[in-house]
Structures are given as C-alpha cells and as structure tokens.
PDB file of C-alpha atoms in Angstrom:
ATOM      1  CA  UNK K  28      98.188  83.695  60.395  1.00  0.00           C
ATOM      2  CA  UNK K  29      98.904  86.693  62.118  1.00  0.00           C
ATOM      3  CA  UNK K  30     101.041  89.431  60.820  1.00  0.00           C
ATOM      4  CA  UNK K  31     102.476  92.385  62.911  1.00  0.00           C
ATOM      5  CA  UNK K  32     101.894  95.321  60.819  1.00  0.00           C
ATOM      6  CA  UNK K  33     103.381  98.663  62.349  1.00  0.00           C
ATOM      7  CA  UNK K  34     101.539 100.514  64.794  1.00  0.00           C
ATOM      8  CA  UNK K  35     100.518 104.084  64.346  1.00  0.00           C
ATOM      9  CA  UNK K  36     101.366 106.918  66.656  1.00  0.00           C
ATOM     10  CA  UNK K  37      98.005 106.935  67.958  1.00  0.00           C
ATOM     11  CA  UNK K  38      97.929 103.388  68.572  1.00  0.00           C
ATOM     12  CA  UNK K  39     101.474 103.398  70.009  1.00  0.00           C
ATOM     13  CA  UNK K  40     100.225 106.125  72.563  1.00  0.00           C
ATOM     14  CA  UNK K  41      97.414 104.463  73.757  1.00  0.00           C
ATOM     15  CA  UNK K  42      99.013 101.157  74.282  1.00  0.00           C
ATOM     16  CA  UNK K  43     102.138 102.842  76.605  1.00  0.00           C
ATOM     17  CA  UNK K  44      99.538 104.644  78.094  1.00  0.00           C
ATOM     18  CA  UNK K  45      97.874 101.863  79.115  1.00  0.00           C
ATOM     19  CA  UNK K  46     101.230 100.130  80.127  1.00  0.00           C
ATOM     20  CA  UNK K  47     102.374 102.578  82.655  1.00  0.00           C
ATOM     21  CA  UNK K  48      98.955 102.643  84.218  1.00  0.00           C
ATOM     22  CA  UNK K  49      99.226  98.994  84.652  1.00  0.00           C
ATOM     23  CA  UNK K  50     102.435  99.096  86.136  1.00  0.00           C
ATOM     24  CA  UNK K  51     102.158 102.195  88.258  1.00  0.00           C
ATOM     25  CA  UNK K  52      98.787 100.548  89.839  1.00  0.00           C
ATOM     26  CA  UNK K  53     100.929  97.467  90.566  1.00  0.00           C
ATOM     27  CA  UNK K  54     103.431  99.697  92.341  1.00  0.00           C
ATOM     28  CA  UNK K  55     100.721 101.218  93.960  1.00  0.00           C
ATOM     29  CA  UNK K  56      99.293  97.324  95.211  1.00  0.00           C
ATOM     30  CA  UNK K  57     102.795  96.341  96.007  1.00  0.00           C
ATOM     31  CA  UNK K  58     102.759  99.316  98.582  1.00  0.00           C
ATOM     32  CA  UNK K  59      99.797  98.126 100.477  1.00  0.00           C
ATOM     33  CA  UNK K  60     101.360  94.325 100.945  1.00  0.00           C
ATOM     34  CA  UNK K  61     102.928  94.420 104.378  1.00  0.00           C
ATOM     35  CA  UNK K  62     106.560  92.342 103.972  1.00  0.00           C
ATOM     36  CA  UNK K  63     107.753  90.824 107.219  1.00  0.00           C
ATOM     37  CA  UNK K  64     110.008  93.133 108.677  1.00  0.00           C
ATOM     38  CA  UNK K  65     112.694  92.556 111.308  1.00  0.00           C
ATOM     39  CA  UNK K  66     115.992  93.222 109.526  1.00  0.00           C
ATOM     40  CA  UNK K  67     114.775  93.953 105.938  1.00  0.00           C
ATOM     41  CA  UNK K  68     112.384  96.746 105.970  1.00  0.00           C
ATOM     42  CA  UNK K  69     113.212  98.006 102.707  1.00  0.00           C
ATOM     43  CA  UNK K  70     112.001  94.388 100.859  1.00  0.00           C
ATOM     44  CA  UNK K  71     109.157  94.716  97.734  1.00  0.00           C
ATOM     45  CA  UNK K  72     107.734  92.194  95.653  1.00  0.00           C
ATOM     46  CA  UNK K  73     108.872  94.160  92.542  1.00  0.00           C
ATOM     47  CA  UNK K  74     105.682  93.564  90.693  1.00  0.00           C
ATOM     48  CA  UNK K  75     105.615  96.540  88.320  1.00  0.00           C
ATOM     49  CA  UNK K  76     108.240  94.320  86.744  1.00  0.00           C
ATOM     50  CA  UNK K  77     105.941  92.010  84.871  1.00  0.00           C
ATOM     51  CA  UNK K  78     104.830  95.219  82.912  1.00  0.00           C
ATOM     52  CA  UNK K  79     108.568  95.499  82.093  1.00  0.00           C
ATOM     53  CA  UNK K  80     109.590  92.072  81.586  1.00  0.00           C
ATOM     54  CA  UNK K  81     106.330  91.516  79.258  1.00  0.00           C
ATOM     55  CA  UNK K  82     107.119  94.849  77.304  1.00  0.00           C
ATOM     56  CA  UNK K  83     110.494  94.316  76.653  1.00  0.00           C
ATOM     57  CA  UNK K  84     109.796  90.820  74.997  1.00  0.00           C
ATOM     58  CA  UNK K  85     106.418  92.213  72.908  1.00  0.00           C
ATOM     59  CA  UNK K  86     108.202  95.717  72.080  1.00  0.00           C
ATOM     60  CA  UNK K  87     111.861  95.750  72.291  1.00  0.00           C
ATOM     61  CA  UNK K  88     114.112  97.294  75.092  1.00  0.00           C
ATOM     62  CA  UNK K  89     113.569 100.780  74.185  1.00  0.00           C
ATOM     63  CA  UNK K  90     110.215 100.576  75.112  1.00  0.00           C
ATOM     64  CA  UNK K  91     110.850  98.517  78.483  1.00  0.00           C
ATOM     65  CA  UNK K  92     113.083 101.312  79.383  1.00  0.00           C
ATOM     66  CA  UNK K  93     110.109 104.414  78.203  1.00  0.00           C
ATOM     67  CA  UNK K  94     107.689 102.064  80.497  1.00  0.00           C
ATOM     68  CA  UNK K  95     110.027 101.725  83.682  1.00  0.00           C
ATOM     69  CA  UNK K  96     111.516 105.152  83.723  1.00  0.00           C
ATOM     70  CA  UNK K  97     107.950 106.608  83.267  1.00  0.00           C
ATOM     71  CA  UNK K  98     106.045 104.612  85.903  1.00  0.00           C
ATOM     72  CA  UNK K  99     108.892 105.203  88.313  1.00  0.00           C
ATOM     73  CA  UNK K 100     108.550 108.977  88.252  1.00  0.00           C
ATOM     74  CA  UNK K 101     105.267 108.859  88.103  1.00  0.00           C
ATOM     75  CA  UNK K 102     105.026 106.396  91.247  1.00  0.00           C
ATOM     76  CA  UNK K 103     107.615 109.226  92.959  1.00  0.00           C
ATOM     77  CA  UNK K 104     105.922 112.314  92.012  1.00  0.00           C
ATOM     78  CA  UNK K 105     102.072 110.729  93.198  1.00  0.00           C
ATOM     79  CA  UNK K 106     103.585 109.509  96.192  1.00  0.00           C
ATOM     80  CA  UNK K 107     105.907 112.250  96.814  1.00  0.00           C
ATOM     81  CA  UNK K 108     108.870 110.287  97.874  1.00  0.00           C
ATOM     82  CA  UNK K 109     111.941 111.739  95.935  1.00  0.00           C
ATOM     83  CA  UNK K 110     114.499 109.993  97.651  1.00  0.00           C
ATOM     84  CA  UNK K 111     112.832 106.932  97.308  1.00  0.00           C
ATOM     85  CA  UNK K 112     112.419 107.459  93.516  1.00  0.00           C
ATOM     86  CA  UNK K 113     116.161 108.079  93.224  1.00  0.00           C
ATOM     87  CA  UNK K 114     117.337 104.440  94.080  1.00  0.00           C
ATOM     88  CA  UNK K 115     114.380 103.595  91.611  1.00  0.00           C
ATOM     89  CA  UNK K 116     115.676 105.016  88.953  1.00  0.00           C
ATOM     90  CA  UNK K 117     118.987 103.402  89.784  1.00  0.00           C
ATOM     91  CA  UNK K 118     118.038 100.009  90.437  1.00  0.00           C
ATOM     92  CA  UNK K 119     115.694 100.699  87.236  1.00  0.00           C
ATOM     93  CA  UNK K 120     118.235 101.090  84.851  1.00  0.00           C
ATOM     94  CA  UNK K 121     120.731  98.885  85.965  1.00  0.00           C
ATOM     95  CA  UNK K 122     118.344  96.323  86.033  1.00  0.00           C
ATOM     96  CA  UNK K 123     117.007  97.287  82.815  1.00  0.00           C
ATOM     97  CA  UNK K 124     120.131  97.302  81.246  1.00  0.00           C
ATOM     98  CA  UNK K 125     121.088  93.586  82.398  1.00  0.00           C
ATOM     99  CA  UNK K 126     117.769  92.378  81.254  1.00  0.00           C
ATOM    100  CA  UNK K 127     118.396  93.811  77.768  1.00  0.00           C
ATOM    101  CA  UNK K 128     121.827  93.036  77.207  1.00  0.00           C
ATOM    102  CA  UNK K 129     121.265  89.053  78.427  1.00  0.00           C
ATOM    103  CA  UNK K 130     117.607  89.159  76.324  1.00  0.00           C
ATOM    104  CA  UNK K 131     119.857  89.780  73.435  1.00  0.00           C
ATOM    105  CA  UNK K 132     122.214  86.881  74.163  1.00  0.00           C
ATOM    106  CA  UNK K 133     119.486  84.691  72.952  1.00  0.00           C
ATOM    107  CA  UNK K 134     120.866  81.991  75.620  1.00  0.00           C
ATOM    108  CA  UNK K 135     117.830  82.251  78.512  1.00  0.00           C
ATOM    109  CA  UNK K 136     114.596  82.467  79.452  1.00  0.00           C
ATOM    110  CA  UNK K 137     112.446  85.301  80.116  1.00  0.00           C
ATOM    111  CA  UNK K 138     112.552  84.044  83.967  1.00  0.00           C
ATOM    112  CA  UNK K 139     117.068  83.984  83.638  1.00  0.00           C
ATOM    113  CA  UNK K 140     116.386  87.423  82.315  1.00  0.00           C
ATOM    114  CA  UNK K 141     113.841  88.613  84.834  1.00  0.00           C
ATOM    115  CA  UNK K 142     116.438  86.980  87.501  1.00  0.00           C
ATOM    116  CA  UNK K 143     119.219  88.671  86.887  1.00  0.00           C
ATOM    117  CA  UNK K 144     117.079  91.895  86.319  1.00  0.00           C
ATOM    118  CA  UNK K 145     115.573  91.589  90.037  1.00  0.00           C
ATOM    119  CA  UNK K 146     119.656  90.904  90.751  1.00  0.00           C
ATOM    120  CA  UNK K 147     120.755  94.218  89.126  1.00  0.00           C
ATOM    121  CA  UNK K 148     117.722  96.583  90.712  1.00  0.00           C
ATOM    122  CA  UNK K 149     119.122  95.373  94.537  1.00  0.00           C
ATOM    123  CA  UNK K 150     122.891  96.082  92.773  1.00  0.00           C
ATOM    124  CA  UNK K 151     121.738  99.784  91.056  1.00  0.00           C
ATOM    125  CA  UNK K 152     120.306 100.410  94.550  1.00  0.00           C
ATOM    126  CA  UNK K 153     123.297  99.117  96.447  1.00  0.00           C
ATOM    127  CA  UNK K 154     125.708 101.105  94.584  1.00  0.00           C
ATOM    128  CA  UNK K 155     123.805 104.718  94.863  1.00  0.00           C
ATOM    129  CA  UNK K 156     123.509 103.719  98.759  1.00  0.00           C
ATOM    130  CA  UNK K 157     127.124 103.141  99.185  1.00  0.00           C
ATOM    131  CA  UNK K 158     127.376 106.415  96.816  1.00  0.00           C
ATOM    132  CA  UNK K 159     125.276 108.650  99.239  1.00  0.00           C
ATOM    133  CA  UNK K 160     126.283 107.274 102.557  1.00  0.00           C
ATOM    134  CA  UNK K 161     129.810 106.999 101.781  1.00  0.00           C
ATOM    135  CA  UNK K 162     130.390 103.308 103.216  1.00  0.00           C
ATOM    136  CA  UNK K 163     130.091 100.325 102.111  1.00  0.00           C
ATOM    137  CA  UNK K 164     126.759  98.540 103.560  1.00  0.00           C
ATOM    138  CA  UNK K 165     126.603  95.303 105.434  1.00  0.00           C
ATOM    139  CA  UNK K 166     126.288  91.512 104.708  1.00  0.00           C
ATOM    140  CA  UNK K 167     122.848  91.368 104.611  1.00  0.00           C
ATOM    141  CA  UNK K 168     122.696  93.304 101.159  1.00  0.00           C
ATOM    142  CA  UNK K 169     123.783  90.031  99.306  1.00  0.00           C
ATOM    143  CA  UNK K 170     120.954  88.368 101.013  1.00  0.00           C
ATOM    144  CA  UNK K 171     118.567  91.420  99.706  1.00  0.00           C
ATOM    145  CA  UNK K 172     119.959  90.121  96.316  1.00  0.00           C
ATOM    146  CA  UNK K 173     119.273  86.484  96.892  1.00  0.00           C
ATOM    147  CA  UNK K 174     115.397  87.720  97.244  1.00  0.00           C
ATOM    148  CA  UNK K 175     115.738  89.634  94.177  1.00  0.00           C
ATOM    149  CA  UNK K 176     116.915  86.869  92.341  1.00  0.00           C
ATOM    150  CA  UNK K 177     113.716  84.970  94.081  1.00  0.00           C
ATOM    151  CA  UNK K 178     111.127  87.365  93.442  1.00  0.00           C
ATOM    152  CA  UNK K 179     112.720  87.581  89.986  1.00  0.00           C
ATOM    153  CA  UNK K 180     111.725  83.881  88.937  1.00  0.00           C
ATOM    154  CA  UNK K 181     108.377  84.246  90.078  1.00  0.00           C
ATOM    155  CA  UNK K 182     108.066  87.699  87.735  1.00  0.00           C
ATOM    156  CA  UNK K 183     109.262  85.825  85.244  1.00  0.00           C
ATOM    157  CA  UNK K 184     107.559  83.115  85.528  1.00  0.00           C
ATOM    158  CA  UNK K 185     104.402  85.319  85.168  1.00  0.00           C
ATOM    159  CA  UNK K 186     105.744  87.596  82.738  1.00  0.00           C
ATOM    160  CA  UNK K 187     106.388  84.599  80.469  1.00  0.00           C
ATOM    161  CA  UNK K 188     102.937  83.186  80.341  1.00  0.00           C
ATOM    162  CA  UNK K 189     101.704  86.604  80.104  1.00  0.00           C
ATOM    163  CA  UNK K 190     103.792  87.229  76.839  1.00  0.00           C
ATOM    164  CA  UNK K 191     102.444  84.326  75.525  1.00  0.00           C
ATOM    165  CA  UNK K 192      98.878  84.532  75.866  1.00  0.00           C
ATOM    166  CA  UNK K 193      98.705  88.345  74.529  1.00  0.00           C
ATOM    167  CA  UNK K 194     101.575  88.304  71.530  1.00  0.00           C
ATOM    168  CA  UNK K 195      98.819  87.473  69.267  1.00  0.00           C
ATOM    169  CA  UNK K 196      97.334  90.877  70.271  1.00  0.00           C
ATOM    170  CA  UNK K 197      99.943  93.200  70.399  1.00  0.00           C
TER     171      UNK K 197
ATOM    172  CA  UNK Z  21     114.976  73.325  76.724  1.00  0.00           C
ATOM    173  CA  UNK Z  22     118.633  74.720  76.607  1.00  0.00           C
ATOM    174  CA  UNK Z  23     117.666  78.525  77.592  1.00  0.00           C
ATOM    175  CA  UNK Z  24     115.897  76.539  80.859  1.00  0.00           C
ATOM    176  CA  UNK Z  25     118.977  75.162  81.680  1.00  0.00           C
ATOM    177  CA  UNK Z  26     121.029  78.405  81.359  1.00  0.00           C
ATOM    178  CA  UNK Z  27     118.587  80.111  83.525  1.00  0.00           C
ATOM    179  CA  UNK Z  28     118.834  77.703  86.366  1.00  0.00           C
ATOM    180  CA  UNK Z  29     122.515  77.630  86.184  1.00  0.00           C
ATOM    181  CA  UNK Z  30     122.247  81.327  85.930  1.00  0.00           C
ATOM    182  CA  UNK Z  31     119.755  81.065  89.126  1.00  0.00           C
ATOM    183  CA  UNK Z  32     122.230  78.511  90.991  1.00  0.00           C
ATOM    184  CA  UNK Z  33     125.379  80.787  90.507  1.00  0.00           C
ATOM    185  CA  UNK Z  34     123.896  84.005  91.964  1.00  0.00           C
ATOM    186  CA  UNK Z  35     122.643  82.581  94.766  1.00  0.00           C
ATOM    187  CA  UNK Z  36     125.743  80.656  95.809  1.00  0.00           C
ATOM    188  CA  UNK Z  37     127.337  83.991  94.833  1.00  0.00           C
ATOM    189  CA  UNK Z  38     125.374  85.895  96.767  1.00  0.00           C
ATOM    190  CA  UNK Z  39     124.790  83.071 100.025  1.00  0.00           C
ATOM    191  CA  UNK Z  40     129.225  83.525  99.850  1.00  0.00           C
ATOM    192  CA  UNK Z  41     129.560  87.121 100.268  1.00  0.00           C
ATOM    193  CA  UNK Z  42     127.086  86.578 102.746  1.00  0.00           C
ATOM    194  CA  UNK Z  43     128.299  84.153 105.254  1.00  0.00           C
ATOM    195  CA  UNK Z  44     131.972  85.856 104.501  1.00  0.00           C
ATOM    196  CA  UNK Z  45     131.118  89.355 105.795  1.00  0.00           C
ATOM    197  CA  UNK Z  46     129.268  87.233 108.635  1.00  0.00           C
ATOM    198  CA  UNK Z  47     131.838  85.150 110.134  1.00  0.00           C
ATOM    199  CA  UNK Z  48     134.977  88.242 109.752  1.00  0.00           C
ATOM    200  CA  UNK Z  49     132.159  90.259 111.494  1.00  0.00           C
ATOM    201  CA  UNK Z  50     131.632  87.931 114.195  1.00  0.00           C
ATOM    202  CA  UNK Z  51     135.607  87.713 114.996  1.00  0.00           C
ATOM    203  CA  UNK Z  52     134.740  89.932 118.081  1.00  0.00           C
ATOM    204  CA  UNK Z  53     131.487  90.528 120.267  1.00  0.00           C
ATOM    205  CA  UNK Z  54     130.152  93.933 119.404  1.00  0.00           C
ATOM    206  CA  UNK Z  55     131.159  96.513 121.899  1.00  0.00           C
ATOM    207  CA  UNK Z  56     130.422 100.033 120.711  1.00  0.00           C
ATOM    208  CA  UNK Z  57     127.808 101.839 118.044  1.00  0.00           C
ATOM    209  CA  UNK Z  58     129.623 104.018 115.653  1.00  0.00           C
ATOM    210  CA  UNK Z  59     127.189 106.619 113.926  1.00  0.00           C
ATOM    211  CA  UNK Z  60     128.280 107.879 110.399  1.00  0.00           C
ATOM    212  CA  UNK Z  61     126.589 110.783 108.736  1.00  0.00           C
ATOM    213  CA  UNK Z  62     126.736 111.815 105.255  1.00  0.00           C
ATOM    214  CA  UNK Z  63     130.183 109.503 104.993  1.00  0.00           C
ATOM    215  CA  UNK Z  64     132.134 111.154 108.288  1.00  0.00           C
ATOM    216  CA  UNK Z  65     132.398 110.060 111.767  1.00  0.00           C
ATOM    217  CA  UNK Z  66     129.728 111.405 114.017  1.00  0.00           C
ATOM    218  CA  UNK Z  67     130.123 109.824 116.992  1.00  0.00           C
ATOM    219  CA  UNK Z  68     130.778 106.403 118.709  1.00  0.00           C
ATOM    220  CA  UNK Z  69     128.811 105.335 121.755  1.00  0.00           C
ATOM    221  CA  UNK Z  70     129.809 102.539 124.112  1.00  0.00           C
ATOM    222  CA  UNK Z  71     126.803  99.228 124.315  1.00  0.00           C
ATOM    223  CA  UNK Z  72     127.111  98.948 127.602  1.00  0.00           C
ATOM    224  CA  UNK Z  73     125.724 102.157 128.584  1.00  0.00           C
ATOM    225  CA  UNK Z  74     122.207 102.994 128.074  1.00  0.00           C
ATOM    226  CA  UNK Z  75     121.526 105.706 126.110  1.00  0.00           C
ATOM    227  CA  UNK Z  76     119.783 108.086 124.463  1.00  0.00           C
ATOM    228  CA  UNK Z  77     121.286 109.969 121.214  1.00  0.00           C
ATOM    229  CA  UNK Z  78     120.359 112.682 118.753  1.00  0.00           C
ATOM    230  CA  UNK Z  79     121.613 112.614 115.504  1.00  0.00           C
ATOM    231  CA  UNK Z  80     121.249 115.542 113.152  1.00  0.00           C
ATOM    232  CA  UNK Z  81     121.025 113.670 109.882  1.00  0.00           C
ATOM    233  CA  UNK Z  82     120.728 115.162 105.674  1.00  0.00           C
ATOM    234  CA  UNK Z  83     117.135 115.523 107.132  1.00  0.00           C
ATOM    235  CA  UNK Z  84     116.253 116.379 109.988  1.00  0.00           C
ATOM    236  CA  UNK Z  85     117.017 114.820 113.654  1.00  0.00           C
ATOM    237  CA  UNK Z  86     116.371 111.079 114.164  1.00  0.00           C
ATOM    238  CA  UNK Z  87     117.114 109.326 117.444  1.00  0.00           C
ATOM    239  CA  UNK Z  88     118.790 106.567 118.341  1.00  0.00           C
ATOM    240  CA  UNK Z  89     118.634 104.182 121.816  1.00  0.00           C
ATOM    241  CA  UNK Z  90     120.586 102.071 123.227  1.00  0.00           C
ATOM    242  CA  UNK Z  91     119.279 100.293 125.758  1.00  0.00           C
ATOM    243  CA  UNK Z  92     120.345  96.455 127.244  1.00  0.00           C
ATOM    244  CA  UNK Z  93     123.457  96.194 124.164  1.00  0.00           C
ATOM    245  CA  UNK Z  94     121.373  96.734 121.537  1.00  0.00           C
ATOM    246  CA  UNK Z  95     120.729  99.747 119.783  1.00  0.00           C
ATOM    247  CA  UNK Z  96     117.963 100.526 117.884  1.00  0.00           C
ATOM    248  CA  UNK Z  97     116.110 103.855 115.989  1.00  0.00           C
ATOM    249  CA  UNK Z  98     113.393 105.551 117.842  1.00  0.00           C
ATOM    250  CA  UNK Z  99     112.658 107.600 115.943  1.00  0.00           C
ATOM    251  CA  UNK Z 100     113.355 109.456 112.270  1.00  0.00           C
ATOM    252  CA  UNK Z 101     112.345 112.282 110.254  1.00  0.00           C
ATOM    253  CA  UNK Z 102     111.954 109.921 106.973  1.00  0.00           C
ATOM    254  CA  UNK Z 103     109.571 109.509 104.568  1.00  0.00           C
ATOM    255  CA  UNK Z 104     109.522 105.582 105.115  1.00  0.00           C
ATOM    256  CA  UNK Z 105     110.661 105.200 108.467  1.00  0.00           C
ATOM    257  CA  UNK Z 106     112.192 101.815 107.678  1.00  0.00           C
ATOM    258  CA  UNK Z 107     114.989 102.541 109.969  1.00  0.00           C
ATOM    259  CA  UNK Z 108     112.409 102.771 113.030  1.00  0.00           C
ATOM    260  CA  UNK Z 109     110.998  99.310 111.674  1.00  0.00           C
ATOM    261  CA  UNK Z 110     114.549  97.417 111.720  1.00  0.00           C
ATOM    262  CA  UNK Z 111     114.727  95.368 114.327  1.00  0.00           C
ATOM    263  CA  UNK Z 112     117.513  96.006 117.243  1.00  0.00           C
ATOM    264  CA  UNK Z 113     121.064  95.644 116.632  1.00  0.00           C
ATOM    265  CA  UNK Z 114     123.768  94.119 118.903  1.00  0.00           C
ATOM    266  CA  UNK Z 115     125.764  91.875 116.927  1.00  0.00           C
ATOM    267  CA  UNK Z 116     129.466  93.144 115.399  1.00  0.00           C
ATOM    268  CA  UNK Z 117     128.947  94.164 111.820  1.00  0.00           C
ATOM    269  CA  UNK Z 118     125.262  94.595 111.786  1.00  0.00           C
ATOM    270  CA  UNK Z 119     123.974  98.052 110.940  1.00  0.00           C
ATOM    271  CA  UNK Z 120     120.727 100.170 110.685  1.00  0.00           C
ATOM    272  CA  UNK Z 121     120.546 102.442 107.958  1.00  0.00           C
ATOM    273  CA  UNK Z 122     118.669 105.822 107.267  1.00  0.00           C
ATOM    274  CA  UNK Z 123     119.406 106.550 103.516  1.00  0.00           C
ATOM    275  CA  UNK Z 124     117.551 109.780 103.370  1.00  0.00           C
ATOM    276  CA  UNK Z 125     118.854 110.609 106.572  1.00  0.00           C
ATOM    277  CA  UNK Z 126     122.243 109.291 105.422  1.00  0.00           C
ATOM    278  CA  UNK Z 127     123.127 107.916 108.298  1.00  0.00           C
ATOM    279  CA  UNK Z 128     124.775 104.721 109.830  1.00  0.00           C
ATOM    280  CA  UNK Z 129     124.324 103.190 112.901  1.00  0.00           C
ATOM    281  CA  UNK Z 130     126.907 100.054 112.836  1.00  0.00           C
ATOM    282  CA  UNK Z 131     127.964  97.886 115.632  1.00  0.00           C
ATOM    283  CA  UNK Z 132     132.123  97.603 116.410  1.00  0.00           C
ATOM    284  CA  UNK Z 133     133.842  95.642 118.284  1.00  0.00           C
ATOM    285  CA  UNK Z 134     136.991  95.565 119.505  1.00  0.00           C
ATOM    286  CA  UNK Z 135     140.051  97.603 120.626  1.00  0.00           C
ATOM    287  CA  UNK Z 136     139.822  99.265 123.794  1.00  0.00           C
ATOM    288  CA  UNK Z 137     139.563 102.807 123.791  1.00  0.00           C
ATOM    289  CA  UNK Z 138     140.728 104.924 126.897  1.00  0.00           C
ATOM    290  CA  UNK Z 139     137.712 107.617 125.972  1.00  0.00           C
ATOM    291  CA  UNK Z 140     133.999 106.035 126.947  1.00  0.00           C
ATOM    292  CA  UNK Z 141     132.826 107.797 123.732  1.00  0.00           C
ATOM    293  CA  UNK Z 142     133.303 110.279 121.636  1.00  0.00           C
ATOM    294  CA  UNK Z 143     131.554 113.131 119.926  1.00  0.00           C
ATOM    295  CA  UNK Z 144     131.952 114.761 116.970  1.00  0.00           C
TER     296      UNK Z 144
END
C-alpha cells in the first residue's frame, strides 16, 4: 500500500525542475512540427499541456500554474519571442484557470478538463488580440477554438493514462 | 462512467457553440461580395484600398513596415517585419469578412464590401 508522505524542499525542487524541462522540450518539439497552413498559421498542437494537465491532477493547481507560467517564460526568453510569450501567458492562465475551477467540480474527466482548458488558451489569446488590435477578429477564431477543444481530448487523453501509470511514483 | 458522459456533453456543446458563431459571422459576412481592403493599425483606420486595382501598399505597423499586395481581388502580405511571419504564410484573402492579421505588427487587413464610395481610396 502506498502512502504519500510529504515531499521535502529538495525533493519538491528537483521534481518541478524536471517538470518544466519536460514541458519546455515539448514546446520546443511542437515548434519543429510543420501545421498545414493556408488560413490558420498561428495553429499548435499544445503539447506542453500534458505536463500541465498531468501536474495539476498529481500536485494540485498551484503547482500546474508554477509549471505553465515557468515553462512559458522560459520558452519566450530561449526563443526570444516576447510578443509571442504575451498571448502565452494569456491563453495560459485563462486556460489554467478553467481547468482548475472545472477539476474541482468533481463532475469530468481529465480529457472534459483538458477540453475546455485547450478552449480557454484560444479564448485568453482571443481576448488580448482583440485587446491589442482594437477590433474584434473574424469568424474563423471560433473554428481556432473548435481545434482547441480537439487537440484538447487528445492531451487529455494522454495526460490521463499518464497520471495513472506514474501516481504510484509521485 | 458519469464524468465520461459530462465530458462528451461538455465536448458536444463547445463545438456546436463554437461551429454557430462560426457559420453566423460567415453567412452576415457573405451578404455582399468583398469590394475593398480596409487596413487598421494599432485600432485606427489606416487606409482602405479598392480590390479591383492592383496594388502595392506599405504599412508602417507597431513594428516596423510590412507590405501588403493586392493583386487579381485578393490581397495578401508580402512581406512583414515579425518574428513569426504568420501573416506572410496566410493564404490570400478576397472574400467579405475575411482578414489577415499581424498581431505584433498590430495590424488588420480585412476585406469590405459594400457601399459605394465616390473616393477610389483613401489614406490616412
């Protein structure tokens, strides 16, 4: 029988530290996946979410949110894209803040929770857009929601069997 | 079993949400054929260029300059001071309603249609 017993700082460190990598290296994979084009040039897999996702049902939402703000400065500062890292941060906490709030619920899945977080990055994203351009911005940002929604069963799907394999460890 | 079902309905309702909003900003776009590009930097008016005339425009973005074409009724980026350049990727535009964006740039590029105007275009 397995009991948690409560992690020293040391141990705590290590295993965040090890977190971010993960998820700033799947940022960093995402980046070199070519997604077709044509009228969505801004589209990503969102795969740095699993990290999230599988964090926030091992160690809580405070330490989702220390994971995704982390890897998403550090993904901006390496890759020097500021601008870029703004709507991250956006679409970050929006989307961690949906996740967290319907986690607590109790009433879905991890993959309804990753879904509406992949839902709420697109939204957080949307809304600093429309904030910075000053217009609202075209019908085919509700579609870039549908494919958050998609990608986000898929990250949940993984996230979930991920969770469960390694809770014994953790 | 019963948090499965919630997700799917959860699922189910965001993308009939989303497919909605969708098709609605598509068909009150599509009212009228698009007849003129209007560029918006930074939230104001910067100019608005006629389709049927081709073109070649400089816009002085948040940026930097990017460059817009129109060429044939369809207007597209050439070229942009960006990081990602995703606005040079996006495919041409010619439909009313359908836009390229430059968020770093701030700028707009969005297809009109419409009333007639007795200027051909106009600079801001």
């Amino acid at each position: 029988m397995s009991r948690k017993k409560k992690k020293s700082p040391a141990e705590q460190l290590a295993l965040y530290g090890v977190l971010v990598a993960l998820a700033f290296i799947f940022s960093y994979i995402e980046a070199l996946i070519p997604l077709p084009f044509g009228p969505f040039p801004g589209m990503k897999l969102g795969l740095a979410n699993i990290v999230v996702v599988v964090v926030l049902y091992i160690a809580g939402a405070k330490g989702a949110l220390a994971v995704s703000m982390v890897r998403v400065i550090l993904v901006g500062f390496t890759f020097g894209n500021l601008n870029s890292m703004l709507y991250s941060l956006a679409g970050g906490l929006f989307s961690w803040l949906a996740m967290a709030l319907l986690k607590k619920t109790d009433r879905f899945g991890v993959t309804g929770v990753s879904v509406i977080g992949g839902v709420c990055h697109n939204l957080g994203q949307m809304l600093v857009a429309t904030a910075m351009l000053g217009k609202a911005l075209g019908y085919y940002y509700p579609f870039l929601c549908m494919i958050g929604a998609a990608t986000g069963v898929v990250i949940g799907i993984v996230a979930g069997l991920i969770t469960n394999r390694i809770k014994k460890y953790v | 079993m019963k948090r499965t079902k919630n997700d799917i309905i959860l699922l189910v309702v965001i993308l009939i949400v989303c497919a909605l909003v969708s098709i609605g900003m598509i068909v009150y776009n599509k009212q009228e054929t698009g007849v003129r590009v209007v560029v918006t930097v930074d939230g104001k008016e910067y100019g608005s260029y006629p389709l049927n005339r081709d073109t070649i425009v400089e816009i002085e973005g948040k940026i930097g300059i990017n460059t817009m074409e129109i060429k044939d009724g369809s207007v597209r980026m050439i070229e942009a001071v960006c990081p990602d350049l995703y606005c040079v990727q996006h495919e041409p535009i010619h439909a009313n309603g359908e836009k390229i964006i430059c968020l770093p740039g701030t700028i707009i590029l969005e297809i009109v249609g419409g009333e007639e105007s007795e200027l051909d275009s106009i600079v801001g």
